[in-house]
């Protein structure tokens, strides 16, 4: 079971519901979060268990490859502000 927390930027108000480590293992897959430095947003990808990810991941919005793994301890993708944990958002199997 994955626990999603709500994170909100103290500076600009940007928010996201995500696992505390930026990825989580579900029953039959893994969800991983990435930041696109060009689009200035975070997106998730689900992978079947056992799948290995190599090389940069393309952004679903701008199709660019200027991406990195993301976790809530990182800065806000929009303004670089600090993200604050707002508490439990939802649970997912």
PDB file of N, CA and C in Angstrom:
ATOM      1  N   UNK A   1       0.839  -1.170   0.000  1.00  0.00           N
ATOM      2  CA  UNK A   1       0.000   0.000   0.000  1.00  0.00           C
ATOM      3  C   UNK A   1       0.892   1.244   0.000  1.00  0.00           C
ATOM      4  N   UNK A   2       0.613   2.141  -0.895  1.00  0.00           N
ATOM      5  CA  UNK A   2       1.372   3.383  -1.003  1.00  0.00           C
ATOM      6  C   UNK A   2       0.662   4.492  -0.247  1.00  0.00           C
ATOM      7  N   UNK A   3       1.447   5.299   0.454  1.00  0.00           N
ATOM      8  CA  UNK A   3       0.912   6.433   1.183  1.00  0.00           C
ATOM      9  C   UNK A   3       1.318   7.703   0.443  1.00  0.00           C
ATOM     10  N   UNK A   4       0.345   8.434  -0.031  1.00  0.00           N
ATOM     11  CA  UNK A   4       0.608   9.680  -0.745  1.00  0.00           C
ATOM     12  C   UNK A   4       0.373  10.852   0.199  1.00  0.00           C
ATOM     13  N   UNK A   5       1.342  11.747   0.233  1.00  0.00           N
ATOM     14  CA  UNK A   5       1.258  12.941   1.059  1.00  0.00           C
ATOM     15  C   UNK A   5       1.085  14.149   0.153  1.00  0.00           C
ATOM     16  N   UNK A   6       0.456  15.181   0.658  1.00  0.00           N
ATOM     17  CA  UNK A   6       0.277  16.404  -0.103  1.00  0.00           C
ATOM     18  C   UNK A   6       1.414  17.359   0.248  1.00  0.00           C
ATOM     19  N   UNK A   7       2.130  17.819  -0.771  1.00  0.00           N
ATOM     20  CA  UNK A   7       3.222  18.774  -0.596  1.00  0.00           C
ATOM     21  C   UNK A   7       2.837  20.074  -1.283  1.00  0.00           C
ATOM     22  N   UNK A   8       3.119  21.183  -0.607  1.00  0.00           N
ATOM     23  CA  UNK A   8       2.779  22.499  -1.140  1.00  0.00           C
ATOM     24  C   UNK A   8       3.991  23.420  -0.995  1.00  0.00           C
ATOM     25  N   UNK A   9       4.246  24.198  -2.049  1.00  0.00           N
ATOM     26  CA  UNK A   9       5.362  25.140  -2.037  1.00  0.00           C
ATOM     27  C   UNK A   9       5.019  26.321  -1.139  1.00  0.00           C
ATOM     28  N   UNK A  10       5.933  26.656  -0.227  1.00  0.00           N
ATOM     29  CA  UNK A  10       5.727  27.778   0.687  1.00  0.00           C
ATOM     30  C   UNK A  10       5.761  29.120  -0.045  1.00  0.00           C
ATOM     31  N   UNK A  11       6.418  29.142  -1.204  1.00  0.00           N
ATOM     32  CA  UNK A  11       6.617  30.401  -1.921  1.00  0.00           C
ATOM     33  C   UNK A  11       5.504  30.695  -2.943  1.00  0.00           C
ATOM     34  N   UNK A  12       5.199  29.726  -3.811  1.00  0.00           N
ATOM     35  CA  UNK A  12       4.255  29.993  -4.909  1.00  0.00           C
ATOM     36  C   UNK A  12       2.944  29.228  -4.819  1.00  0.00           C
ATOM     37  N   UNK A  13       2.842  28.250  -3.910  1.00  0.00           N
ATOM     38  CA  UNK A  13       1.596  27.506  -3.755  1.00  0.00           C
ATOM     39  C   UNK A  13       1.466  26.267  -4.629  1.00  0.00           C
ATOM     40  N   UNK A  14       2.461  25.958  -5.472  1.00  0.00           N
ATOM     41  CA  UNK A  14       2.434  24.746  -6.295  1.00  0.00           C
ATOM     42  C   UNK A  14       2.263  23.560  -5.360  1.00  0.00           C
ATOM     43  N   UNK A  15       1.487  22.546  -5.772  1.00  0.00           N
ATOM     44  CA  UNK A  15       1.302  21.384  -4.912  1.00  0.00           C
ATOM     45  C   UNK A  15       1.233  20.092  -5.700  1.00  0.00           C
ATOM     46  N   UNK A  16       1.539  19.006  -4.987  1.00  0.00           N
ATOM     47  CA  UNK A  16       1.516  17.674  -5.584  1.00  0.00           C
ATOM     48  C   UNK A  16       1.251  16.646  -4.487  1.00  0.00           C
ATOM     49  N   UNK A  17       0.545  15.587  -4.844  1.00  0.00           N
ATOM     50  CA  UNK A  17       0.371  14.427  -3.968  1.00  0.00           C
ATOM     51  C   UNK A  17       1.343  13.372  -4.459  1.00  0.00           C
ATOM     52  N   UNK A  18       2.255  12.950  -3.584  1.00  0.00           N
ATOM     53  CA  UNK A  18       3.302  12.014  -3.991  1.00  0.00           C
ATOM     54  C   UNK A  18       3.794  11.232  -2.783  1.00  0.00           C
ATOM     55  N   UNK A  19       4.418  10.062  -3.035  1.00  0.00           N
ATOM     56  CA  UNK A  19       5.039   9.315  -1.939  1.00  0.00           C
ATOM     57  C   UNK A  19       6.212  10.114  -1.376  1.00  0.00           C
ATOM     58  N   UNK A  20       6.507   9.940  -0.101  1.00  0.00           N
ATOM     59  CA  UNK A  20       7.542  10.729   0.556  1.00  0.00           C
ATOM     60  C   UNK A  20       8.939  10.534  -0.040  1.00  0.00           C
ATOM     61  N   UNK A  21       9.207   9.396  -0.630  1.00  0.00           N
ATOM     62  CA  UNK A  21      10.521   9.137  -1.215  1.00  0.00           C
ATOM     63  C   UNK A  21      10.572   9.422  -2.719  1.00  0.00           C
ATOM     64  N   UNK A  22       9.471   9.862  -3.312  1.00  0.00           N
ATOM     65  CA  UNK A  22       9.447  10.162  -4.739  1.00  0.00           C
ATOM     66  C   UNK A  22       9.215   8.950  -5.614  1.00  0.00           C
ATOM     67  N   UNK A  23       9.078   7.790  -5.006  1.00  0.00           N
ATOM     68  CA  UNK A  23       8.724   6.565  -5.734  1.00  0.00           C
ATOM     69  C   UNK A  23       8.154   5.591  -4.713  1.00  0.00           C
ATOM     70  N   UNK A  24       7.437   4.597  -5.205  1.00  0.00           N
ATOM     71  CA  UNK A  24       6.864   3.612  -4.305  1.00  0.00           C
ATOM     72  C   UNK A  24       6.547   2.341  -5.074  1.00  0.00           C
ATOM     73  N   UNK A  25       6.567   1.235  -4.362  1.00  0.00           N
ATOM     74  CA  UNK A  25       6.247  -0.051  -4.952  1.00  0.00           C
ATOM     75  C   UNK A  25       4.792  -0.375  -4.633  1.00  0.00           C
ATOM     76  N   UNK A  26       4.024  -0.619  -5.672  1.00  0.00           N
ATOM     77  CA  UNK A  26       2.633  -1.016  -5.509  1.00  0.00           C
ATOM     78  C   UNK A  26       2.544  -2.530  -5.628  1.00  0.00           C
ATOM     79  N   UNK A  27       1.349  -3.070  -5.695  1.00  0.00           N
ATOM     80  CA  UNK A  27       1.198  -4.532  -5.736  1.00  0.00           C
ATOM     81  C   UNK A  27       1.855  -5.157  -6.967  1.00  0.00           C
ATOM     82  N   UNK A  28       1.710  -4.535  -8.127  1.00  0.00           N
ATOM     83  CA  UNK A  28       2.238  -5.130  -9.345  1.00  0.00           C
ATOM     84  C   UNK A  28       3.088  -4.170 -10.172  1.00  0.00           C
ATOM     85  N   UNK A  29       3.415  -3.015  -9.601  1.00  0.00           N
ATOM     86  CA  UNK A  29       4.184  -2.033 -10.360  1.00  0.00           C
ATOM     87  C   UNK A  29       4.946  -1.103  -9.414  1.00  0.00           C
ATOM     88  N   UNK A  30       5.728  -0.242 -10.021  1.00  0.00           N
ATOM     89  CA  UNK A  30       6.484   0.775  -9.298  1.00  0.00           C
ATOM     90  C   UNK A  30       6.107   2.120  -9.898  1.00  0.00           C
ATOM     91  N   UNK A  31       5.866   3.108  -9.052  1.00  0.00           N
ATOM     92  CA  UNK A  31       5.614   4.464  -9.527  1.00  0.00           C
ATOM     93  C   UNK A  31       6.839   5.303  -9.167  1.00  0.00           C
ATOM     94  N   UNK A  32       7.328   6.050 -10.141  1.00  0.00           N
ATOM     95  CA  UNK A  32       8.500   6.901  -9.960  1.00  0.00           C
ATOM     96  C   UNK A  32       8.167   8.293 -10.461  1.00  0.00           C
ATOM     97  N   UNK A  33       8.648   9.290  -9.752  1.00  0.00           N
ATOM     98  CA  UNK A  33       8.381  10.683 -10.109  1.00  0.00           C
ATOM     99  C   UNK A  33       9.626  11.321 -10.716  1.00  0.00           C
ATOM    100  N   UNK A  34       9.401  12.150 -11.725  1.00  0.00           N
ATOM    101  CA  UNK A  34      10.459  12.850 -12.437  1.00  0.00           C
ATOM    102  C   UNK A  34      10.111  14.328 -12.518  1.00  0.00           C
ATOM    103  N   UNK A  35      11.136  15.174 -12.581  1.00  0.00           N
ATOM    104  CA  UNK A  35      10.931  16.599 -12.797  1.00  0.00           C
ATOM    105  C   UNK A  35      11.431  16.934 -14.199  1.00  0.00           C
ATOM    106  N   UNK A  36      10.651  17.717 -14.928  1.00  0.00           N
ATOM    107  CA  UNK A  36      11.072  18.223 -16.232  1.00  0.00           C
ATOM    108  C   UNK A  36      11.534  19.662 -16.013  1.00  0.00           C
ATOM    109  N   UNK A  37      12.814  19.923 -16.262  1.00  0.00           N
ATOM    110  CA  UNK A  37      13.382  21.250 -16.027  1.00  0.00           C
ATOM    111  C   UNK A  37      12.925  22.261 -17.079  1.00  0.00           C
ATOM    112  N   UNK A  38      12.503  21.785 -18.249  1.00  0.00           N
ATOM    113  CA  UNK A  38      12.014  22.692 -19.296  1.00  0.00           C
ATOM    114  C   UNK A  38      10.557  23.080 -19.058  1.00  0.00           C
ATOM    115  N   UNK A  39       9.712  22.102 -18.736  1.00  0.00           N
ATOM    116  CA  UNK A  39       8.278  22.341 -18.518  1.00  0.00           C
ATOM    117  C   UNK A  39       8.002  22.850 -17.101  1.00  0.00           C
ATOM    118  N   UNK A  40       8.979  22.672 -16.204  1.00  0.00           N
ATOM    119  CA  UNK A  40       8.901  23.105 -14.807  1.00  0.00           C
ATOM    120  C   UNK A  40       7.722  22.476 -14.071  1.00  0.00           C
ATOM    121  N   UNK A  41       7.672  21.134 -14.187  1.00  0.00           N
ATOM    122  CA  UNK A  41       6.640  20.397 -13.482  1.00  0.00           C
ATOM    123  C   UNK A  41       7.121  18.982 -13.221  1.00  0.00           C
ATOM    124  N   UNK A  42       6.377  18.275 -12.396  1.00  0.00           N
ATOM    125  CA  UNK A  42       6.701  16.900 -12.016  1.00  0.00           C
ATOM    126  C   UNK A  42       5.675  15.973 -12.649  1.00  0.00           C
ATOM    127  N   UNK A  43       6.129  14.808 -13.094  1.00  0.00           N
ATOM    128  CA  UNK A  43       5.223  13.807 -13.653  1.00  0.00           C
ATOM    129  C   UNK A  43       5.615  12.435 -13.127  1.00  0.00           C
ATOM    130  N   UNK A  44       4.685  11.507 -13.186  1.00  0.00           N
ATOM    131  CA  UNK A  44       4.947  10.152 -12.696  1.00  0.00           C
ATOM    132  C   UNK A  44       4.897   9.162 -13.843  1.00  0.00           C
ATOM    133  N   UNK A  45       5.588   8.070 -13.639  1.00  0.00           N
ATOM    134  CA  UNK A  45       5.562   6.942 -14.572  1.00  0.00           C
ATOM    135  C   UNK A  45       5.397   5.662 -13.764  1.00  0.00           C
ATOM    136  N   UNK A  46       4.569   4.779 -14.276  1.00  0.00           N
ATOM    137  CA  UNK A  46       4.376   3.469 -13.669  1.00  0.00           C
ATOM    138  C   UNK A  46       5.119   2.438 -14.504  1.00  0.00           C
ATOM    139  N   UNK A  47       5.822   1.548 -13.831  1.00  0.00           N
ATOM    140  CA  UNK A  47       6.582   0.485 -14.490  1.00  0.00           C
ATOM    141  C   UNK A  47       6.188  -0.850 -13.881  1.00  0.00           C
ATOM    142  N   UNK A  48       6.115  -1.889 -14.718  1.00  0.00           N
ATOM    143  CA  UNK A  48       5.888  -3.235 -14.208  1.00  0.00           C
ATOM    144  C   UNK A  48       7.071  -3.632 -13.346  1.00  0.00           C
ATOM    145  N   UNK A  49       6.814  -4.439 -12.320  1.00  0.00           N
ATOM    146  CA  UNK A  49       7.905  -4.913 -11.474  1.00  0.00           C
ATOM    147  C   UNK A  49       8.951  -5.621 -12.334  1.00  0.00           C
ATOM    148  N   UNK A  50      10.204  -5.393 -12.057  1.00  0.00           N
ATOM    149  CA  UNK A  50      11.290  -6.016 -12.809  1.00  0.00           C
ATOM    150  C   UNK A  50      11.769  -5.206 -13.997  1.00  0.00           C
ATOM    151  N   UNK A  51      11.091  -4.115 -14.323  1.00  0.00           N
ATOM    152  CA  UNK A  51      11.501  -3.268 -15.443  1.00  0.00           C
ATOM    153  C   UNK A  51      12.656  -2.382 -15.010  1.00  0.00           C
ATOM    154  N   UNK A  52      13.696  -2.314 -15.830  1.00  0.00           N
ATOM    155  CA  UNK A  52      14.795  -1.400 -15.517  1.00  0.00           C
ATOM    156  C   UNK A  52      14.700  -0.180 -16.424  1.00  0.00           C
ATOM    157  N   UNK A  53      14.961   0.984 -15.859  1.00  0.00           N
ATOM    158  CA  UNK A  53      14.875   2.245 -16.585  1.00  0.00           C
ATOM    159  C   UNK A  53      16.293   2.764 -16.780  1.00  0.00           C
ATOM    160  N   UNK A  54      16.675   2.959 -18.019  1.00  0.00           N
ATOM    161  CA  UNK A  54      18.004   3.471 -18.314  1.00  0.00           C
ATOM    162  C   UNK A  54      17.895   4.716 -19.167  1.00  0.00           C
ATOM    163  N   UNK A  55      18.778   5.650 -18.920  1.00  0.00           N
ATOM    164  CA  UNK A  55      18.797   6.871 -19.714  1.00  0.00           C
ATOM    165  C   UNK A  55      17.723   7.839 -19.291  1.00  0.00           C
ATOM    166  N   UNK A  56      17.690   9.003 -19.904  1.00  0.00           N
ATOM    167  CA  UNK A  56      16.705  10.014 -19.530  1.00  0.00           C
ATOM    168  C   UNK A  56      15.290   9.613 -19.943  1.00  0.00           C
ATOM    169  N   UNK A  57      14.330  10.068 -19.184  1.00  0.00           N
ATOM    170  CA  UNK A  57      12.912   9.811 -19.432  1.00  0.00           C
ATOM    171  C   UNK A  57      12.322  11.048 -20.082  1.00  0.00           C
ATOM    172  N   UNK A  58      11.492  10.870 -21.105  1.00  0.00           N
ATOM    173  CA  UNK A  58      10.903  12.025 -21.790  1.00  0.00           C
ATOM    174  C   UNK A  58       9.702  12.566 -21.026  1.00  0.00           C
ATOM    175  N   UNK A  59       9.554  13.875 -21.050  1.00  0.00           N
ATOM    176  CA  UNK A  59       8.425  14.561 -20.417  1.00  0.00           C
ATOM    177  C   UNK A  59       7.171  14.328 -21.259  1.00  0.00           C
ATOM    178  N   UNK A  60       6.052  13.948 -20.638  1.00  0.00           N
ATOM    179  CA  UNK A  60       4.820  13.727 -21.407  1.00  0.00           C
ATOM    180  C   UNK A  60       4.218  15.023 -21.958  1.00  0.00           C
ATOM    181  N   UNK A  61       4.624  16.160 -21.418  1.00  0.00           N
ATOM    182  CA  UNK A  61       4.057  17.439 -21.846  1.00  0.00           C
ATOM    183  C   UNK A  61       4.846  18.072 -22.987  1.00  0.00           C
ATOM    184  N   UNK A  62       6.152  18.265 -22.792  1.00  0.00           N
ATOM    185  CA  UNK A  62       6.951  18.950 -23.814  1.00  0.00           C
ATOM    186  C   UNK A  62       7.776  17.982 -24.659  1.00  0.00           C
ATOM    187  N   UNK A  63       7.779  16.699 -24.287  1.00  0.00           N
ATOM    188  CA  UNK A  63       8.508  15.631 -24.992  1.00  0.00           C
ATOM    189  C   UNK A  63      10.033  15.772 -24.881  1.00  0.00           C
ATOM    190  N   UNK A  64      10.499  16.701 -24.050  1.00  0.00           N
ATOM    191  CA  UNK A  64      11.928  16.908 -23.856  1.00  0.00           C
ATOM    192  C   UNK A  64      12.539  15.863 -22.933  1.00  0.00           C
ATOM    193  N   UNK A  65      13.870  15.811 -22.923  1.00  0.00           N
ATOM    194  CA  UNK A  65      14.599  14.843 -22.112  1.00  0.00           C
ATOM    195  C   UNK A  65      15.409  15.511 -21.002  1.00  0.00           C
ATOM    196  N   UNK A  66      15.116  16.772 -20.679  1.00  0.00           N
ATOM    197  CA  UNK A  66      15.821  17.488 -19.620  1.00  0.00           C
ATOM    198  C   UNK A  66      15.128  17.166 -18.292  1.00  0.00           C
ATOM    199  N   UNK A  67      15.201  15.868 -17.903  1.00  0.00           N
ATOM    200  CA  UNK A  67      14.484  15.364 -16.737  1.00  0.00           C
ATOM    201  C   UNK A  67      15.437  14.707 -15.753  1.00  0.00           C
ATOM    202  N   UNK A  68      15.017  14.646 -14.509  1.00  0.00           N
ATOM    203  CA  UNK A  68      15.751  13.961 -13.440  1.00  0.00           C
ATOM    204  C   UNK A  68      14.748  13.303 -12.512  1.00  0.00           C
ATOM    205  N   UNK A  69      15.232  12.319 -11.734  1.00  0.00           N
ATOM    206  CA  UNK A  69      14.385  11.758 -10.689  1.00  0.00           C
ATOM    207  C   UNK A  69      14.017  12.875  -9.730  1.00  0.00           C
ATOM    208  N   UNK A  70      12.828  12.781  -9.141  1.00  0.00           N
ATOM    209  CA  UNK A  70      12.348  13.818  -8.227  1.00  0.00           C
ATOM    210  C   UNK A  70      11.839  13.197  -6.952  1.00  0.00           C
ATOM    211  N   UNK A  71      12.040  13.873  -5.851  1.00  0.00           N
ATOM    212  CA  UNK A  71      11.430  13.501  -4.583  1.00  0.00           C
ATOM    213  C   UNK A  71      11.057  14.773  -3.839  1.00  0.00           C
ATOM    214  N   UNK A  72      10.114  14.693  -2.912  1.00  0.00           N
ATOM    215  CA  UNK A  72       9.615  15.893  -2.246  1.00  0.00           C
ATOM    216  C   UNK A  72      10.669  16.702  -1.496  1.00  0.00           C
ATOM    217  N   UNK A  73      11.810  16.113  -1.159  1.00  0.00           N
ATOM    218  CA  UNK A  73      12.870  16.875  -0.490  1.00  0.00           C
ATOM    219  C   UNK A  73      13.514  17.875  -1.452  1.00  0.00           C
ATOM    220  N   UNK A  74      13.298  17.695  -2.763  1.00  0.00           N
ATOM    221  CA  UNK A  74      13.822  18.630  -3.760  1.00  0.00           C
ATOM    222  C   UNK A  74      13.034  19.939  -3.690  1.00  0.00           C
ATOM    223  N   UNK A  75      13.482  20.902  -4.414  1.00  0.00           N
ATOM    224  CA  UNK A  75      12.822  22.210  -4.444  1.00  0.00           C
ATOM    225  C   UNK A  75      11.610  22.179  -5.377  1.00  0.00           C
ATOM    226  N   UNK A  76      10.768  23.195  -5.264  1.00  0.00           N
ATOM    227  CA  UNK A  76       9.605  23.354  -6.136  1.00  0.00           C
ATOM    228  C   UNK A  76      10.094  23.490  -7.575  1.00  0.00           C
ATOM    229  N   UNK A  77       9.507  22.747  -8.524  1.00  0.00           N
ATOM    230  CA  UNK A  77       9.953  22.824  -9.913  1.00  0.00           C
ATOM    231  C   UNK A  77       9.611  24.150 -10.582  1.00  0.00           C
ATOM    232  N   UNK A  78       8.617  24.856 -10.054  1.00  0.00           N
ATOM    233  CA  UNK A  78       8.207  26.123 -10.667  1.00  0.00           C
ATOM    234  C   UNK A  78       9.058  27.307 -10.220  1.00  0.00           C
ATOM    235  N   UNK A  79       9.297  27.431  -8.900  1.00  0.00           N
ATOM    236  CA  UNK A  79       9.970  28.638  -8.401  1.00  0.00           C
ATOM    237  C   UNK A  79      11.228  28.365  -7.593  1.00  0.00           C
ATOM    238  N   UNK A  80      11.508  27.093  -7.269  1.00  0.00           N
ATOM    239  CA  UNK A  80      12.685  26.761  -6.467  1.00  0.00           C
ATOM    240  C   UNK A  80      12.460  26.903  -4.977  1.00  0.00           C
ATOM    241  N   UNK A  81      11.216  27.172  -4.565  1.00  0.00           N
ATOM    242  CA  UNK A  81      10.901  27.313  -3.147  1.00  0.00           C
ATOM    243  C   UNK A  81      10.884  25.976  -2.425  1.00  0.00           C
ATOM    244  N   UNK A  82      10.772  26.029  -1.115  1.00  0.00           N
ATOM    245  CA  UNK A  82      10.750  24.837  -0.268  1.00  0.00           C
ATOM    246  C   UNK A  82       9.354  24.232  -0.243  1.00  0.00           C
ATOM    247  N   UNK A  83       9.285  22.901  -0.319  1.00  0.00           N
ATOM    248  CA  UNK A  83       8.002  22.196  -0.249  1.00  0.00           C
ATOM    249  C   UNK A  83       7.711  21.809   1.189  1.00  0.00           C
ATOM    250  N   UNK A  84       6.459  22.001   1.590  1.00  0.00           N
ATOM    251  CA  UNK A  84       6.038  21.676   2.946  1.00  0.00           C
ATOM    252  C   UNK A  84       5.036  20.530   2.911  1.00  0.00           C
ATOM    253  N   UNK A  85       5.241  19.535   3.771  1.00  0.00           N
ATOM    254  CA  UNK A  85       4.343  18.390   3.875  1.00  0.00           C
ATOM    255  C   UNK A  85       3.053  18.847   4.546  1.00  0.00           C
ATOM    256  N   UNK A  86       1.930  18.691   3.833  1.00  0.00           N
ATOM    257  CA  UNK A  86       0.622  19.092   4.344  1.00  0.00           C
ATOM    258  C   UNK A  86      -0.126  17.929   5.013  1.00  0.00           C
ATOM    259  N   UNK A  87       0.464  16.727   4.975  1.00  0.00           N
ATOM    260  CA  UNK A  87      -0.163  15.570   5.612  1.00  0.00           C
ATOM    261  C   UNK A  87      -0.678  14.553   4.612  1.00  0.00           C
ATOM    262  N   UNK A  88      -1.322  13.522   5.128  1.00  0.00           N
ATOM    263  CA  UNK A  88      -1.819  12.408   4.320  1.00  0.00           C
ATOM    264  C   UNK A  88      -2.856  12.872   3.307  1.00  0.00           C
ATOM    265  N   UNK A  89      -2.671  12.468   2.059  1.00  0.00           N
ATOM    266  CA  UNK A  89      -3.604  12.801   0.989  1.00  0.00           C
ATOM    267  C   UNK A  89      -4.492  11.601   0.677  1.00  0.00           C
ATOM    268  N   UNK A  90      -3.857  10.413   0.440  1.00  0.00           N
ATOM    269  CA  UNK A  90      -4.631   9.201   0.169  1.00  0.00           C
ATOM    270  C   UNK A  90      -3.745   7.983   0.284  1.00  0.00           C
ATOM    271  N   UNK A  91      -4.363   6.830   0.310  1.00  0.00           N
ATOM    272  CA  UNK A  91      -3.692   5.536   0.296  1.00  0.00           C
ATOM    273  C   UNK A  91      -4.049   4.839  -1.009  1.00  0.00           C
ATOM    274  N   UNK A  92      -3.093   4.109  -1.585  1.00  0.00           N
ATOM    275  CA  UNK A  92      -3.346   3.395  -2.842  1.00  0.00           C
ATOM    276  C   UNK A  92      -2.756   2.003  -2.759  1.00  0.00           C
ATOM    277  N   UNK A  93      -3.504   1.010  -3.265  1.00  0.00           N
ATOM    278  CA  UNK A  93      -3.002  -0.367  -3.330  1.00  0.00           C
ATOM    279  C   UNK A  93      -2.150  -0.570  -4.537  1.00  0.00           C
TER     280      UNK A  93
END
